Tab-separated table of C-alpha atoms in Angstrom:
chain	number	residue	atom	x	y	z
A	98	UNK	CA	14.033	24.001	-12.215
A	99	UNK	CA	13.592	20.477	-10.825
A	100	UNK	CA	16.902	18.659	-10.501
A	101	UNK	CA	17.662	15.040	-11.219
A	102	UNK	CA	16.040	12.113	-9.430
A	103	UNK	CA	18.293	9.047	-9.301
A	104	UNK	CA	16.575	5.757	-8.447
A	105	UNK	CA	18.492	2.747	-7.151
A	106	UNK	CA	15.915	-0.073	-6.884
A	107	UNK	CA	16.591	-3.595	-5.683
A	108	UNK	CA	15.149	-5.185	-8.842
A	109	UNK	CA	17.687	-6.447	-11.362
A	110	UNK	CA	17.942	-6.575	-15.139
A	111	UNK	CA	17.925	-10.089	-16.555
A	112	UNK	CA	20.514	-10.422	-19.298
A	113	UNK	CA	19.854	-13.034	-21.973
A	114	UNK	CA	21.955	-13.287	-25.149
A	115	UNK	CA	22.944	-9.651	-24.812
A	116	UNK	CA	19.312	-8.543	-24.475
A	117	UNK	CA	17.912	-6.761	-21.431
A	118	UNK	CA	14.743	-8.155	-19.843
A	119	UNK	CA	12.931	-6.117	-17.220
A	120	UNK	CA	9.925	-6.670	-14.984
A	121	UNK	CA	6.868	-5.219	-16.733
A	122	UNK	CA	5.466	-3.589	-13.586
A	123	UNK	CA	8.857	-2.046	-12.836
A	124	UNK	CA	9.148	-0.492	-16.305
A	125	UNK	CA	5.655	0.999	-15.990
A	126	UNK	CA	6.684	2.392	-12.610
A	127	UNK	CA	9.791	4.018	-14.084
A	128	UNK	CA	7.666	5.899	-16.607
A	129	UNK	CA	5.318	7.052	-13.877
A	130	UNK	CA	8.162	8.261	-11.659
A	131	UNK	CA	9.690	10.167	-14.579
A	132	UNK	CA	6.397	11.806	-15.491
A	133	UNK	CA	5.476	12.795	-11.943
A	134	UNK	CA	8.949	13.947	-10.952
A	135	UNK	CA	8.928	16.621	-13.631
A	136	UNK	CA	12.682	16.694	-14.198
A	137	UNK	CA	15.548	14.501	-15.411
A	138	UNK	CA	15.798	10.966	-14.050
A	139	UNK	CA	18.363	8.197	-13.922
A	140	UNK	CA	17.960	4.596	-12.833
A	141	UNK	CA	20.910	2.522	-11.617
A	142	UNK	CA	20.285	-1.189	-12.188
A	143	UNK	CA	22.298	-4.311	-11.508
A	144	UNK	CA	22.687	-6.970	-14.154
A	145	UNK	CA	21.658	-10.456	-13.122
A	146	UNK	CA	20.680	-13.860	-14.433
A	147	UNK	CA	17.833	-14.734	-12.053
A	148	UNK	CA	14.537	-15.200	-13.871
A	149	UNK	CA	11.828	-12.554	-13.660
A	150	UNK	CA	8.289	-14.009	-13.800
A	151	UNK	CA	6.641	-11.192	-15.782
A	152	UNK	CA	9.348	-9.648	-17.938
A	153	UNK	CA	9.754	-8.324	-21.466
A	154	UNK	CA	12.788	-7.419	-23.588
A	155	UNK	CA	13.639	-3.713	-23.494
A	156	UNK	CA	16.239	-1.331	-24.834
A	157	UNK	CA	17.511	1.878	-23.273
A	158	UNK	CA	15.282	3.776	-25.713
A	159	UNK	CA	12.211	2.160	-24.134
A	160	UNK	CA	13.015	3.710	-20.779
A	161	UNK	CA	12.568	7.267	-19.565
A	162	UNK	CA	15.674	9.204	-18.634
A	163	UNK	CA	19.125	7.757	-18.261
A	164	UNK	CA	19.959	4.106	-17.643
A	165	UNK	CA	23.140	3.096	-15.853
A	166	UNK	CA	23.897	-0.635	-15.720
A	167	UNK	CA	26.350	-2.044	-13.198
A	168	UNK	CA	27.619	-5.552	-12.598
A	169	UNK	CA	25.741	-7.833	-10.239
A	170	UNK	CA	28.279	-7.539	-7.428
A	171	UNK	CA	29.605	-4.059	-8.167
A	172	UNK	CA	29.302	-1.432	-5.422
A	173	UNK	CA	27.318	1.732	-6.057
A	174	UNK	CA	29.783	4.535	-6.803
A	175	UNK	CA	29.644	8.306	-6.423
A	176	UNK	CA	29.773	8.540	-10.198
A	177	UNK	CA	26.510	6.572	-10.429
A	178	UNK	CA	24.821	9.283	-8.353
A	179	UNK	CA	26.602	12.390	-9.618
A	180	UNK	CA	24.245	15.196	-10.677
A	181	UNK	CA	21.376	13.994	-8.497
A	182	UNK	CA	19.238	16.362	-6.469
A	183	UNK	CA	17.574	13.408	-4.734
A	184	UNK	CA	18.521	9.722	-4.622
A	185	UNK	CA	15.760	7.199	-3.925
A	186	UNK	CA	17.441	4.072	-2.599
A	187	UNK	CA	16.247	0.767	-1.156
A	188	UNK	CA	17.170	0.055	2.451
A	189	UNK	CA	16.040	-3.571	2.086
A	190	UNK	CA	19.141	-4.064	-0.096
A	191	UNK	CA	22.185	-4.322	2.191
A	192	UNK	CA	24.419	-3.217	-0.694
A	193	UNK	CA	22.856	0.247	-0.529
A	194	UNK	CA	23.296	0.987	3.155
A	195	UNK	CA	26.267	3.343	2.637
A	196	UNK	CA	24.472	5.664	0.207
A	197	UNK	CA	24.524	8.580	2.690
A	198	UNK	CA	28.303	8.879	2.325
A	199	UNK	CA	28.068	8.837	-1.480
A	200	UNK	CA	25.190	11.316	-1.510
A	201	UNK	CA	27.211	13.620	0.714
A	202	UNK	CA	30.100	13.426	-1.742
A	203	UNK	CA	27.918	14.515	-4.685
A	204	UNK	CA	25.669	16.940	-2.798
A	205	UNK	CA	22.447	14.928	-3.169
A	206	UNK	CA	19.558	14.392	-0.778
A	207	UNK	CA	18.881	10.747	0.152
A	208	UNK	CA	15.518	9.050	0.647
A	209	UNK	CA	15.337	5.369	1.543
A	210	UNK	CA	12.347	3.134	0.836
A	211	UNK	CA	11.930	0.268	3.313
A	212	UNK	CA	9.478	-2.664	3.361
A	213	UNK	CA	10.749	-5.465	5.565
A	214	UNK	CA	11.346	-5.108	9.313
A	215	UNK	CA	13.749	-7.453	11.020
A	216	UNK	CA	10.965	-9.771	12.218
A	217	UNK	CA	9.849	-10.378	8.639
A	218	UNK	CA	13.365	-11.062	7.383
A	219	UNK	CA	13.916	-13.509	10.232
A	220	UNK	CA	10.619	-15.243	9.473
A	221	UNK	CA	11.570	-15.623	5.814
A	222	UNK	CA	14.939	-17.083	6.792
A	223	UNK	CA	13.266	-19.605	9.102
A	224	UNK	CA	10.921	-20.693	6.343
A	225	UNK	CA	13.675	-20.992	3.744
A	226	UNK	CA	16.230	-22.718	5.980
A	227	UNK	CA	14.051	-24.666	8.407
A	228	UNK	CA	15.819	-27.937	7.547
A	229	UNK	CA	19.347	-26.464	7.569
A	230	UNK	CA	19.965	-25.383	11.182
A	231	UNK	CA	23.607	-24.359	10.749
A	232	UNK	CA	22.851	-22.192	7.740
A	233	UNK	CA	19.851	-20.767	9.554
A	234	UNK	CA	22.000	-19.809	12.549
A	235	UNK	CA	24.506	-18.065	10.279
A	236	UNK	CA	21.714	-16.310	8.412
A	237	UNK	CA	20.146	-15.053	11.655
A	238	UNK	CA	23.491	-13.721	12.865
A	239	UNK	CA	24.066	-11.969	9.545
A	240	UNK	CA	20.592	-10.405	9.638
A	241	UNK	CA	21.158	-9.116	13.169
A	242	UNK	CA	24.439	-7.531	12.110
A	243	UNK	CA	22.849	-5.960	9.039
A	244	UNK	CA	20.039	-4.584	11.189
A	245	UNK	CA	22.521	-2.343	12.981
A	246	UNK	CA	23.765	-1.020	9.631
A	247	UNK	CA	20.188	-0.593	8.413
A	248	UNK	CA	19.134	1.491	11.391
A	249	UNK	CA	22.195	3.709	11.070
A	250	UNK	CA	21.452	4.180	7.373
A	251	UNK	CA	17.845	5.214	7.991
A	252	UNK	CA	18.944	7.732	10.630
A	253	UNK	CA	21.461	9.237	8.217
A	254	UNK	CA	18.966	9.721	5.351
A	255	UNK	CA	17.130	12.960	4.591
A	256	UNK	CA	13.847	11.053	4.447
A	257	UNK	CA	12.355	7.555	4.629
A	258	UNK	CA	9.390	6.021	2.818
A	259	UNK	CA	7.933	3.079	4.767
A	260	UNK	CA	5.804	0.652	2.778
A	261	UNK	CA	3.255	-0.806	5.170
A	262	UNK	CA	2.469	-0.677	8.872
A	263	UNK	CA	5.197	-3.084	10.082
A	264	UNK	CA	8.001	-1.063	8.467
A	265	UNK	CA	6.526	2.158	9.826
A	266	UNK	CA	6.224	0.720	13.328
A	267	UNK	CA	9.776	-0.642	13.264
A	268	UNK	CA	11.591	2.302	11.700
A	269	UNK	CA	9.314	5.351	11.712
A	270	UNK	CA	10.926	6.713	14.867
A	271	UNK	CA	14.443	6.690	13.405
A	272	UNK	CA	13.953	9.538	10.950
A	273	UNK	CA	12.016	12.776	11.468
A	274	UNK	CA	10.803	12.785	7.852
A	275	UNK	CA	9.167	9.375	7.376
A	276	UNK	CA	6.294	8.854	4.916
A	277	UNK	CA	3.954	5.865	5.300
A	278	UNK	CA	2.459	4.436	2.102
A	279	UNK	CA	0.491	1.314	1.202
A	280	UNK	CA	1.770	0.025	-2.110
A	281	UNK	CA	-0.777	-1.584	-4.437
A	282	UNK	CA	-1.822	-1.635	-8.099
A	283	UNK	CA	-5.542	-0.854	-7.714
A	284	UNK	CA	-6.829	2.158	-9.634
A	285	UNK	CA	-10.173	3.762	-8.830
A	286	UNK	CA	-11.592	3.113	-12.295
A	287	UNK	CA	-10.848	-0.639	-12.024
A	288	UNK	CA	-12.460	-1.142	-8.613
A	289	UNK	CA	-15.759	-2.888	-7.972
A	290	UNK	CA	-18.897	-1.153	-9.196
A	291	UNK	CA	-22.148	-0.692	-7.285
A	292	UNK	CA	-23.875	-3.310	-9.430
A	293	UNK	CA	-21.084	-5.840	-8.774
A	294	UNK	CA	-21.277	-5.180	-5.035
A	295	UNK	CA	-25.036	-5.685	-5.170
A	296	UNK	CA	-24.646	-8.919	-7.119
A	297	UNK	CA	-22.135	-10.254	-4.579
A	298	UNK	CA	-24.441	-9.387	-1.681
A	299	UNK	CA	-27.283	-11.238	-3.390
A	300	UNK	CA	-25.288	-14.359	-4.296
A	301	UNK	CA	-26.876	-17.529	-2.885
A	302	UNK	CA	-24.519	-20.150	-4.314
A	303	UNK	CA	-21.388	-21.708	-2.817
A	304	UNK	CA	-19.046	-19.438	-0.879
A	305	UNK	CA	-16.507	-18.358	-3.505
A	306	UNK	CA	-13.026	-18.324	-1.982
A	307	UNK	CA	-10.052	-17.040	-3.972
A	308	UNK	CA	-6.311	-16.957	-3.436
A	309	UNK	CA	-3.884	-15.269	-5.831
A	310	UNK	CA	-0.178	-14.599	-5.730
A	311	UNK	CA	3.123	-16.410	-5.491
A	312	UNK	CA	2.604	-20.029	-4.534
A	313	UNK	CA	5.445	-20.250	-2.045
A	314	UNK	CA	5.859	-21.122	1.624
A	315	UNK	CA	6.157	-17.554	2.910
A	316	UNK	CA	2.716	-16.837	1.441
A	317	UNK	CA	1.231	-19.789	3.326
A	318	UNK	CA	0.507	-21.801	0.189
A	319	UNK	CA	0.870	-24.998	2.229
A	320	UNK	CA	-2.300	-24.065	4.161
A	321	UNK	CA	-4.651	-23.764	1.171
A	322	UNK	CA	-5.488	-27.427	0.592
A	323	UNK	CA	-5.704	-28.296	4.322
A	324	UNK	CA	-8.174	-25.433	4.686
A	325	UNK	CA	-10.245	-26.815	1.803
A	326	UNK	CA	-10.204	-30.296	3.363
A	327	UNK	CA	-11.339	-28.902	6.721
A	328	UNK	CA	-14.144	-26.943	5.049
A	329	UNK	CA	-15.321	-30.083	3.274
A	330	UNK	CA	-15.291	-32.003	6.550
A	331	UNK	CA	-17.476	-29.302	8.116
A	332	UNK	CA	-19.953	-29.515	5.269
A	333	UNK	CA	-19.382	-25.961	4.034
A	334	UNK	CA	-20.689	-25.328	0.530
A	335	UNK	CA	-17.736	-23.605	-1.132
A	336	UNK	CA	-15.549	-23.280	-4.196
A	337	UNK	CA	-11.858	-22.337	-4.020
A	338	UNK	CA	-9.997	-20.799	-6.963
A	339	UNK	CA	-6.214	-20.458	-6.803
A	340	UNK	CA	-4.261	-18.248	-9.217
A	341	UNK	CA	-0.489	-18.029	-9.383
A	342	UNK	CA	2.882	-19.612	-9.951
A	343	UNK	CA	5.642	-20.729	-7.629
A	344	UNK	CA	7.598	-23.712	-6.386
A	345	UNK	CA	4.556	-25.144	-4.555
A	346	UNK	CA	2.225	-25.111	-7.541
A	347	UNK	CA	2.793	-28.766	-8.450
A	348	UNK	CA	2.253	-29.818	-4.830
A	349	UNK	CA	-1.144	-28.121	-4.905
A	350	UNK	CA	-2.083	-29.889	-8.124
A	351	UNK	CA	-0.978	-33.221	-6.647
A	352	UNK	CA	-2.945	-32.638	-3.443
A	353	UNK	CA	-6.099	-31.668	-5.331
A	354	UNK	CA	-5.957	-35.021	-7.117
A	355	UNK	CA	-4.933	-37.014	-4.024
A	356	UNK	CA	-7.806	-35.674	-1.932
A	357	UNK	CA	-10.385	-35.746	-4.745
A	358	UNK	CA	-10.933	-31.981	-4.603
A	359	UNK	CA	-11.122	-31.405	-8.350
A	360	UNK	CA	-14.795	-30.458	-8.248
A	361	UNK	CA	-14.220	-27.840	-5.548
A	362	UNK	CA	-10.652	-26.510	-5.822
A	363	UNK	CA	-9.590	-25.056	-9.158
A	364	UNK	CA	-5.937	-24.253	-9.878
A	365	UNK	CA	-5.521	-21.604	-12.589
A	366	UNK	CA	-2.517	-20.424	-14.524
A	367	UNK	CA	-1.269	-16.930	-13.672
A	368	UNK	CA	-3.297	-14.246	-15.428
A	369	UNK	CA	-2.668	-10.579	-16.147
A	370	UNK	CA	-3.557	-8.536	-13.098
A	371	UNK	CA	-5.512	-5.701	-14.722
A	372	UNK	CA	-7.207	-7.536	-17.583
A	373	UNK	CA	-7.601	-10.979	-16.014
A	374	UNK	CA	-7.496	-11.225	-12.235
A	375	UNK	CA	-9.238	-7.973	-11.291
A	376	UNK	CA	-12.350	-8.411	-13.442
A	377	UNK	CA	-12.581	-12.067	-12.410
A	378	UNK	CA	-12.453	-11.258	-8.691
A	379	UNK	CA	-14.952	-8.432	-9.005
A	380	UNK	CA	-17.535	-10.847	-10.403
A	381	UNK	CA	-16.642	-14.274	-8.982
A	382	UNK	CA	-15.268	-13.974	-5.455
A	383	UNK	CA	-16.745	-13.537	-1.977
A	384	UNK	CA	-13.643	-13.990	0.189
A	385	UNK	CA	-9.887	-13.655	-0.356
A	386	UNK	CA	-7.891	-16.200	1.646
A	387	UNK	CA	-4.435	-14.896	2.617
A	388	UNK	CA	-2.637	-17.418	4.883
A	389	UNK	CA	0.637	-15.454	4.799
A	390	UNK	CA	3.355	-16.688	7.147
A	391	UNK	CA	5.058	-13.300	7.564
A	392	UNK	CA	4.339	-9.566	7.735
A	393	UNK	CA	5.331	-8.269	4.319
A	394	UNK	CA	3.262	-5.360	2.964
A	395	UNK	CA	1.543	-7.565	0.412
A	396	UNK	CA	-0.307	-5.753	-2.378
A	397	UNK	CA	-2.801	-8.619	-2.382
A	398	UNK	CA	-4.751	-7.276	0.582
A	399	UNK	CA	-5.638	-3.888	-0.888
A	400	UNK	CA	-5.991	-5.266	-4.395
A	401	UNK	CA	-8.594	-7.794	-3.240
A	402	UNK	CA	-10.332	-5.106	-1.217
A	403	UNK	CA	-10.476	-2.889	-4.292
A	404	UNK	CA	-12.441	-5.660	-5.983
A	405	UNK	CA	-14.928	-5.485	-3.114
A	406	UNK	CA	-13.624	-8.790	-1.746
A	407	UNK	CA	-13.021	-8.934	2.024
A	408	UNK	CA	-9.920	-10.728	3.283
A	409	UNK	CA	-9.338	-13.503	5.781
A	410	UNK	CA	-5.674	-13.122	6.648
A	411	UNK	CA	-3.304	-14.326	9.324
A	412	UNK	CA	-2.441	-12.432	12.482
A	413	UNK	CA	0.741	-11.028	10.988
A	414	UNK	CA	1.662	-7.413	11.740
A	415	UNK	CA	0.563	-6.073	8.364
A	416	UNK	CA	-2.850	-7.662	8.011
A	417	UNK	CA	-3.760	-7.327	11.692
A	418	UNK	CA	-3.374	-3.553	11.509
A	419	UNK	CA	-4.930	-3.251	8.055
A	420	UNK	CA	-7.951	-5.284	9.172
A	421	UNK	CA	-8.303	-3.101	12.269
A	422	UNK	CA	-8.153	0.141	10.327
A	423	UNK	CA	-10.340	-0.934	7.413
A	424	UNK	CA	-12.885	-3.367	8.829
A	425	UNK	CA	-12.400	-5.132	5.513
A	426	UNK	CA	-12.038	-8.685	6.754
A	427	UNK	CA	-11.077	-11.065	9.534
A	428	UNK	CA	-7.904	-12.219	11.289
A	429	UNK	CA	-7.020	-15.895	11.808
A	430	UNK	CA	-4.157	-17.634	13.615
A	431	UNK	CA	-1.098	-18.202	11.459
A	432	UNK	CA	-0.472	-21.739	10.222
A	433	UNK	CA	-3.729	-23.218	11.506
A	434	UNK	CA	-5.914	-24.249	8.531
A	435	UNK	CA	-8.591	-25.783	10.746
A	436	UNK	CA	-8.998	-22.496	12.598
A	437	UNK	CA	-9.335	-20.771	9.225
A	438	UNK	CA	-12.056	-23.228	8.278
A	439	UNK	CA	-13.832	-22.608	11.595
A	440	UNK	CA	-13.921	-18.860	10.933
A	441	UNK	CA	-15.128	-19.332	7.365
A	442	UNK	CA	-17.849	-21.744	8.471
A	443	UNK	CA	-19.244	-19.098	10.846
A	444	UNK	CA	-19.471	-16.339	8.217
A	445	UNK	CA	-22.881	-15.361	6.913
A	446	UNK	CA	-23.927	-13.282	3.925
A	447	UNK	CA	-24.663	-10.197	6.020
A	448	UNK	CA	-21.193	-10.231	7.603
A	449	UNK	CA	-19.534	-10.724	4.225
A	450	UNK	CA	-21.544	-7.867	2.662
A	451	UNK	CA	-20.615	-5.515	5.508
A	452	UNK	CA	-16.906	-6.351	5.326
A	453	UNK	CA	-17.055	-6.108	1.535
A	454	UNK	CA	-18.356	-2.534	1.733
A	455	UNK	CA	-15.697	-1.548	4.281
A	456	UNK	CA	-12.978	-3.167	2.171
A	457	UNK	CA	-13.943	-1.246	-0.959
A	458	UNK	CA	-14.243	2.054	0.899
A	459	UNK	CA	-10.767	1.704	2.386
A	460	UNK	CA	-9.247	0.649	-0.950
A	461	UNK	CA	-10.798	3.670	-2.657
A	462	UNK	CA	-9.108	5.946	-0.134
A	463	UNK	CA	-5.753	4.238	-0.751
A	464	UNK	CA	-5.779	3.586	-4.480
A	465	UNK	CA	-2.543	3.384	-6.430
A	466	UNK	CA	-2.491	7.010	-7.540
A	467	UNK	CA	-3.208	8.353	-4.046
A	468	UNK	CA	-0.373	6.323	-2.547
A	469	UNK	CA	2.009	7.169	-5.383
A	470	UNK	CA	1.183	10.869	-5.082
A	471	UNK	CA	2.016	10.629	-1.358
A	472	UNK	CA	5.469	9.335	-2.251
A	473	UNK	CA	6.124	11.942	-4.937
A	474	UNK	CA	5.019	14.809	-2.686
A	475	UNK	CA	7.429	13.499	-0.079
A	476	UNK	CA	10.305	13.341	-2.583
A	477	UNK	CA	9.637	16.920	-3.673
A	478	UNK	CA	9.547	18.106	-0.056
A	479	UNK	CA	12.876	16.448	0.669
A	480	UNK	CA	14.337	17.933	-2.514
A	481	UNK	CA	13.301	21.411	-1.354
A	482	UNK	CA	15.145	21.166	1.954
A	483	UNK	CA	17.931	23.725	2.293
A	484	UNK	CA	21.453	22.396	2.004
């Protein structure tokens, strides 16, 4: 009989007037984990007040398995994990780096998921605290100290699941049972069709550039409008559509008006991924612009590729390797909008069609269910290890 899987994610529960609000994607993931695990499950979640962008009210009855809520600053306890056969923790959360000791106390196997290598966390800190040098220095020192704890924790686990190439490169050698996966939401049945690929290849209108995601500095949002200005200066016939929300959204709207880009750059409200963004990109996009300022394993790359849309991304560690392995796009220097415009200006329809085909082929081989199955097979293998 399959024992209990206990999940300790980094996502929190937003409490509002005594009501629980949870991220919609996270709740769907919980149901999938419970179904694929094939045994009892428990999720340990922290309560918090920070807003979740796509959340709905839930009750314990809406969730599979057992729910255990703990206070925002409460430590994970052995009691939270008791009865587990396997614990799936999050090594990106420094509050979980002593789970090996607790798992040993309750006789559970431990698997850590990890996304962000040290270089990415340092890059995020530099972006967030660029104008606060003292706080930045303290943050860097804290991150370096936590890195030592993180590496010890990964060595002590029974298995590690690395999301993306940078995490695998940084930490794959620390644990003999490390599983690489490429997280994304693209399902085979929602990917671009042959007729849509043919229509894109035959498009003779303006180059249709799209960007979607969080409109924040770490995603390179500040480079979108300068890229559009540079393209206009070079006489490129293009249209740019931007989807998303974030603290830089108003700045984009202001810059569109200031630079008289309203006929070329279109800022959209966030739309549902499956019913809104995916069908739109499959039919209305030629190139996904991803000016990310760090190496996080962004879902956006594979999700655009699944729509048959090749990617122009920065030379960060994630996209550089993904572009090399897939052939599904091009690499540009980070933080240089004019260089991005130069690359775009040199693209022709044949090059875009070729990269589009490679992008879709790679995405099909790494669709959501394939990557999720890789993780579940790994969890079951770890669970089967002798004590």
